[in-house]
XYZ file of C-alpha atoms in Angstrom:
439
model
C -10.705 -43.322 60.838
C -8.357 -42.063 58.155
C -4.603 -42.040 58.643
C -4.099 -39.678 55.710
C -2.766 -36.247 56.718
C -5.273 -33.980 54.947
C -4.878 -30.401 53.782
C -7.235 -29.318 56.557
C -7.743 -31.418 59.668
C -11.327 -30.213 60.151
C -12.408 -31.091 56.613
C -13.895 -34.428 55.652
C -13.780 -34.529 51.857
C -15.676 -37.125 49.826
C -13.689 -39.908 48.198
C -13.070 -39.642 44.470
C -13.475 -43.047 42.840
C -13.481 -42.362 39.099
C -13.167 -39.785 36.373
C -15.214 -39.312 33.232
C -13.980 -36.657 30.831
C -14.384 -33.306 32.573
C -16.075 -34.859 35.607
C -14.918 -36.431 38.864
C -17.209 -38.901 40.579
C -17.282 -39.594 44.316
C -18.112 -42.752 46.240
C -21.799 -41.768 46.399
C -21.990 -41.372 42.649
C -22.142 -37.562 42.671
C -20.563 -35.939 39.617
C -18.491 -32.741 39.879
C -17.526 -30.683 36.850
C -13.808 -30.021 37.242
C -13.930 -26.313 36.463
C -10.443 -25.620 37.768
C -8.747 -28.781 36.538
C -7.855 -29.401 40.185
C -5.258 -26.628 40.280
C -4.971 -26.060 36.517
C -3.700 -29.621 36.125
C -6.277 -31.775 34.322
C -6.090 -30.210 30.869
C -7.135 -33.437 29.108
C -9.834 -34.462 31.552
C -9.760 -37.586 33.665
C -10.137 -40.515 31.266
C -7.969 -40.013 28.211
C -7.486 -43.504 26.774
C -4.225 -42.761 24.925
C -2.488 -41.330 27.968
C -3.718 -44.157 30.188
C -2.380 -46.715 27.698
C 0.990 -44.939 27.519
C 1.307 -45.162 31.308
C 0.302 -48.820 31.362
C 2.689 -49.746 28.553
C 5.624 -47.965 30.198
C 5.011 -49.530 33.621
C 5.020 -52.942 31.987
C 8.260 -52.146 30.154
C 10.319 -50.122 32.646
C 9.052 -48.503 35.823
C 12.188 -46.818 37.162
C 15.817 -46.158 36.321
C 17.890 -43.759 38.422
C 19.390 -40.948 36.334
C 22.672 -41.282 38.207
C 23.196 -44.399 36.094
C 20.844 -44.441 33.118
C 18.582 -42.315 30.952
C 15.337 -43.597 29.416
C 13.629 -43.476 26.038
C 10.514 -41.530 27.115
C 12.605 -38.879 28.889
C 14.775 -38.387 25.810
C 11.800 -38.231 23.443
C 9.848 -35.837 25.670
C 12.832 -33.508 25.982
C 13.204 -33.457 22.194
C 9.515 -32.653 21.731
C 9.510 -29.857 24.296
C 12.640 -28.209 22.897
C 11.309 -28.477 19.346
C 8.375 -26.311 20.462
C 10.083 -24.130 23.077
C 10.668 -20.383 22.689
C 14.035 -18.724 22.121
C 17.179 -20.790 22.570
C 15.912 -23.066 25.333
C 17.844 -26.252 24.713
C 17.930 -28.580 27.734
C 15.236 -30.082 29.964
C 15.642 -31.122 33.593
C 12.723 -33.372 34.619
C 11.485 -33.255 38.214
C 8.306 -34.307 40.012
C 6.386 -31.036 40.291
C 6.297 -27.275 40.174
C 8.066 -26.506 43.431
C 10.967 -28.760 42.441
C 11.128 -27.006 39.074
C 11.428 -23.541 40.613
C 13.917 -24.745 43.240
C 16.006 -26.185 40.410
C 15.795 -22.907 38.503
C 17.002 -20.883 41.484
C 19.944 -23.182 42.097
C 20.883 -23.341 38.423
C 20.844 -19.545 38.183
C 23.254 -19.298 41.092
C 25.580 -21.989 39.756
C 25.583 -20.426 36.288
C 27.040 -17.206 37.668
C 29.558 -19.120 39.791
C 30.727 -21.087 36.752
C 31.246 -17.789 34.932
C 33.303 -16.277 37.750
C 30.662 -13.946 39.175
C 30.122 -15.214 42.739
C 28.873 -11.779 43.839
C 25.608 -12.385 41.990
C 23.446 -13.647 44.817
C 20.186 -11.667 44.778
C 16.884 -12.820 43.314
C 14.094 -10.406 42.492
C 10.484 -11.532 42.192
C 7.094 -9.827 42.452
C 4.591 -9.219 45.201
C 1.529 -11.487 45.108
C 3.373 -14.112 43.089
C 3.425 -17.826 43.824
C 6.327 -20.095 42.914
C 5.783 -23.160 45.107
C 5.791 -24.339 48.700
C 9.319 -25.618 49.331
C 11.410 -23.089 51.241
C 13.342 -21.673 48.283
C 10.247 -21.438 46.107
C 8.230 -19.983 48.984
C 10.881 -17.340 49.535
C 10.679 -16.374 45.864
C 6.899 -16.139 46.060
C 5.435 -12.840 47.141
C 2.238 -13.931 48.878
C 2.473 -12.714 52.450
C -0.156 -15.076 53.839
C 1.766 -18.127 52.622
C 5.111 -16.728 53.743
C 4.231 -15.320 57.158
C 4.694 -18.209 59.578
C 7.769 -19.527 57.751
C 9.441 -16.131 57.317
C 12.318 -16.855 59.750
C 13.324 -19.815 57.561
C 13.267 -18.022 54.209
C 16.174 -16.562 52.275
C 16.019 -12.832 51.610
C 14.468 -12.095 48.220
C 13.380 -8.702 46.906
C 9.787 -8.279 45.760
C 8.763 -5.524 43.368
C 5.307 -4.484 42.172
C 3.310 -6.912 40.030
C 1.828 -5.974 36.674
C -1.754 -5.735 37.951
C -3.615 -3.392 35.613
C -7.043 -3.598 37.238
C -5.794 -2.188 40.540
C -2.577 -0.297 39.796
C -3.043 1.492 36.469
C -3.874 5.179 36.890
C -7.026 6.509 35.200
C -5.041 8.894 32.997
C -2.427 6.277 32.082
C -2.456 4.020 29.016
C -2.049 0.289 29.534
C 1.298 0.380 27.752
C 2.616 3.274 29.828
C 1.478 1.552 32.996
C 3.380 -1.600 31.959
C 6.547 0.382 31.343
C 6.198 2.031 34.747
C 5.671 -1.319 36.455
C 8.681 -2.819 34.667
C 10.856 0.096 35.744
C 10.580 -1.234 39.301
C 12.907 -4.035 38.228
C 15.670 -1.722 37.039
C 15.299 0.439 40.144
C 15.667 -2.596 42.394
C 18.682 -3.916 40.474
C 20.414 -0.569 40.933
C 19.484 -0.479 44.619
C 20.953 -3.932 45.230
C 24.013 -3.350 43.032
C 23.915 -3.817 39.286
C 26.348 -6.739 39.282
C 24.857 -8.485 42.336
C 21.515 -9.732 40.962
C 21.424 -13.238 39.548
C 17.809 -13.616 38.393
C 14.317 -12.164 38.110
C 11.436 -14.624 38.453
C 7.853 -14.049 37.335
C 4.695 -15.790 36.123
C 3.612 -14.680 32.615
C 0.011 -14.960 33.835
C -0.241 -14.886 37.627
C -2.329 -17.809 38.830
C -3.346 -18.911 42.299
C -2.565 -15.786 44.295
C -4.095 -13.172 41.983
C -6.515 -14.992 39.712
C -5.290 -15.201 36.097
C -3.685 -11.755 35.833
C -1.884 -11.295 32.480
C 0.713 -8.607 31.955
C -0.145 -5.664 29.710
C 1.396 -5.429 26.246
C 5.055 -4.456 26.318
C 5.681 -5.213 29.994
C 7.671 -8.415 29.533
C 9.570 -7.042 26.542
C 10.790 -4.238 28.780
C 11.589 -6.742 31.534
C 13.651 -8.746 29.040
C 15.573 -5.603 28.027
C 16.370 -4.754 31.637
C 17.558 -8.291 32.389
C 19.816 -8.271 29.340
C 21.231 -4.852 30.240
C 22.415 -6.001 33.673
C 23.253 -9.663 32.972
C 20.287 -10.880 35.018
C 18.715 -14.221 34.114
C 14.995 -14.173 33.351
C 13.186 -17.113 34.954
C 9.574 -17.543 33.866
C 7.340 -19.722 36.028
C 4.751 -21.361 33.789
C 3.923 -24.140 36.224
C 0.265 -23.107 36.276
C -0.166 -20.987 33.141
C 1.913 -23.050 30.712
C 1.360 -26.150 28.578
C -1.517 -24.798 26.517
C -3.476 -23.358 29.418
C -3.417 -19.797 28.072
C -3.882 -20.739 24.423
C -0.144 -21.082 23.734
C 1.925 -24.179 24.483
C 4.277 -21.845 26.354
C 2.528 -18.870 27.926
C 5.377 -16.432 27.277
C 4.789 -16.729 23.523
C 1.817 -14.382 23.957
C 4.202 -11.718 25.295
C 6.784 -12.183 22.558
C 9.644 -12.969 24.924
C 11.814 -15.966 25.683
C 13.315 -16.662 29.123
C 16.711 -18.002 30.072
C 15.073 -20.572 32.341
C 11.468 -21.764 32.167
C 9.515 -23.894 34.648
C 6.554 -26.122 33.784
C 4.505 -28.781 35.573
C 0.758 -29.304 36.211
C -0.548 -29.512 32.625
C 2.656 -31.230 31.519
C 1.431 -34.467 33.081
C -2.255 -33.479 33.068
C -2.627 -35.305 36.392
C -1.830 -38.720 34.954
C 1.588 -38.715 36.644
C 3.416 -36.227 38.897
C 5.962 -34.399 36.747
C 7.547 -31.003 36.289
C 10.454 -29.664 34.273
C 12.974 -26.866 34.128
C 14.139 -25.792 30.687
C 17.321 -23.765 30.247
C 19.096 -21.996 27.417
C 22.107 -23.227 25.449
C 24.212 -20.523 27.082
C 23.417 -21.676 30.608
C 23.969 -25.343 29.803
C 27.236 -24.527 28.039
C 28.505 -22.641 31.102
C 28.006 -25.753 33.238
C 29.449 -28.069 30.591
C 32.532 -25.904 30.053
C 32.989 -25.453 33.797
C 32.516 -28.097 36.461
C 30.312 -30.241 34.226
C 28.133 -31.063 37.220
C 24.901 -29.370 38.261
C 25.046 -29.700 42.029
C 21.431 -30.642 42.504
C 19.221 -33.700 42.141
C 16.159 -35.679 43.187
C 15.516 -39.404 43.256
C 12.718 -39.291 40.704
C 14.437 -37.116 38.067
C 13.328 -38.132 34.585
C 11.068 -40.889 35.896
C 10.285 -43.187 32.953
C 6.566 -43.596 33.702
C 6.091 -39.903 34.435
C 7.901 -38.845 31.261
C 5.975 -41.430 29.221
C 2.720 -39.970 30.513
C 3.842 -36.411 29.786
C 5.022 -37.409 26.323
C 1.576 -38.791 25.578
C -0.038 -35.639 27.015
C 2.023 -33.222 24.913
C 1.592 -35.328 21.763
C -2.153 -35.408 22.382
C -2.302 -31.639 22.786
C -0.398 -31.043 19.572
C -1.954 -33.809 17.457
C -5.537 -32.942 18.408
C -5.093 -29.179 18.172
C -5.990 -28.748 21.829
C -3.753 -25.722 22.398
C -5.711 -23.836 19.750
C -8.910 -25.237 21.252
C -7.861 -23.793 24.621
C -7.601 -20.378 22.981
C -10.942 -20.677 21.192
C -12.920 -22.142 24.096
C -11.271 -19.613 26.390
C -12.788 -16.795 24.371
C -16.186 -18.493 24.586
C -15.806 -18.898 28.331
C -14.796 -15.251 28.687
C -17.833 -14.128 26.686
C -20.163 -16.264 28.780
C -18.657 -14.926 32.014
C -18.945 -11.327 30.830
C -22.543 -11.871 29.722
C -23.520 -13.310 33.097
C -21.330 -11.291 35.467
C -20.173 -8.257 33.483
C -22.684 -5.947 35.163
C -22.816 -7.751 38.495
C -22.483 -5.186 41.303
C -19.877 -7.324 43.057
C -17.753 -8.393 40.097
C -14.909 -5.975 39.468
C -12.828 -7.706 36.818
C -13.047 -10.740 34.513
C -9.648 -11.524 33.023
C -7.191 -14.092 31.757
C -6.063 -15.863 28.614
C -7.228 -19.106 27.029
C -8.857 -21.479 29.491
C -7.278 -19.632 32.406
C -9.815 -17.109 33.683
C -10.219 -15.136 36.869
C -13.121 -13.229 38.394
C -12.276 -10.632 41.036
C -15.039 -9.891 43.516
C -15.458 -6.472 45.112
C -17.746 -4.861 47.671
C -17.946 -1.722 45.497
C -17.399 -1.678 41.718
C -16.797 2.062 41.508
C -14.054 2.208 44.119
C -12.834 -1.388 43.522
C -12.982 -1.878 47.291
C -12.570 -5.543 48.288
C -14.780 -7.364 50.765
C -13.865 -7.542 54.430
C -11.570 -10.577 54.840
C -13.553 -11.597 57.932
C -16.459 -12.564 55.678
C -14.463 -15.452 54.171
C -16.185 -14.969 50.817
C -13.859 -17.180 48.768
C -14.354 -20.127 51.126
C -18.130 -19.697 50.948
C -18.099 -19.676 47.154
C -15.879 -22.750 47.005
C -18.221 -24.658 49.318
C -21.407 -23.555 47.564
C -20.003 -24.374 44.121
C -18.836 -27.800 45.297
C -22.298 -28.555 46.681
C -23.733 -27.555 43.310
C -21.377 -29.956 41.554
C -18.730 -27.502 40.373
C -15.070 -27.598 41.384
C -13.550 -24.119 41.078
C -10.601 -22.369 42.721
C -11.657 -19.366 44.831
C -8.932 -17.680 46.869
C -8.682 -14.785 49.289
C -5.859 -12.283 49.631
C -5.921 -11.239 45.981
C -4.631 -7.724 46.591
C -2.003 -8.161 49.289
C -2.298 -11.637 50.778
C -5.093 -10.529 53.111
C -7.635 -8.397 51.246
C -9.480 -9.322 48.076
C -11.261 -12.395 46.715
C -11.155 -14.051 43.304
C -12.307 -17.193 41.545
C -9.902 -19.037 39.243
C -11.269 -21.194 36.426
C -9.067 -23.627 34.486
C -11.276 -26.340 32.982
C -10.072 -29.178 30.744
C -9.380 -28.218 27.131
C -11.948 -30.807 25.983
C -14.958 -29.024 27.503
C -17.996 -28.358 25.322
C -20.202 -25.306 24.777
C -22.866 -26.915 26.963
C -20.340 -27.356 29.764
C -19.428 -23.669 29.593
C -23.102 -23.002 30.316
C -22.894 -25.477 33.220
C -19.888 -23.644 34.688
C -21.567 -20.249 34.477
C -24.925 -21.455 35.819
C -23.427 -23.244 38.818
C -20.984 -20.437 39.517
C -23.817 -17.907 39.440
C -25.701 -20.009 41.989
C -22.645 -20.247 44.241
C -21.886 -16.522 44.108
C -25.517 -15.596 44.753
C -25.772 -17.928 47.742
C -22.447 -16.751 49.176
C -23.194 -13.040 48.868
């Protein structure tokens, strides 16, 4: 009998015992192609020798030093490397242990920034429907997925949620993609004015929406308009790249594709590539300066901030990505994956949309292609596909509730950047089998 508290008490998952490149191997010797990188985590696969050595060397040298007393060499070097490649005037890095901690830190920093500048009335956060920003209470409140929020709603702070930029469903037939993006962005200005133009502290969004919507990128011009609106009203722009960042979309930072830079940026998942738990919040010079010139103390903290082994692992991961050209490889292999998916499923009667950037791809399933009508939630289609794919030896990330937290099904793919052409064929073949069986 296991004493581990599992994700689902009625599930009995196999035991993973080893990793080999893009594959995970269970105790019975069965190999699973990690087509979702877990949850868009394992960008380098599961057996990168350089990263493993970096972890081993750091553990042998220094395992832990509390940041209340000391900093560490790998944390300092990793921060330098990230800022050297970061967009805009991002200048400081706050290392945490995962994505939810990163977004919690961002929310609290946004609030304190306005306090330090003498604007305590700025208290509102605006985010988007069908977003996901983490599972701690602050991050969950910012997220706009109703299914995740529902049972914890009485515990959540009040956050406004505007429309997402979801072209497949929301763009009108007689509307250009650009015009649709401008219309969607206008929701932000309207909500700022409704709440009070000097009362909003931040707007939070994912450049490419991940788990809850299935790799939905914004249309061209949307985020540039969002940036203009934020600047007009003194609202901080927080971009959540926990899932879509760190090379996943073919750019080291996903927002580079949209030509914008945030005031605060959150990363995790691919930052450590699964070799250690780590996340980070990056902030601009202006925000850091406001704290430094004010109280000098960010009233926040976690025990494992800047953990030496975690930052050593992440340093090795980011160096590996840059030195081996794996961010560009993510872009190139992503186009190959997209082409293979379109060739196999582009005319499938139950595939409505195939989308994404880089090696971050989503397939939205529909009961009717013409009307874009989703399947009845009672069918549990996403769960069936996940199970069938797993039995076939493919780990993918199907989810339900794509449209509104209840209706809609999609499959998220986020394989390691090191995958080969032959493995793209393996993904498509096994996914085809799973979808066919499930339908």
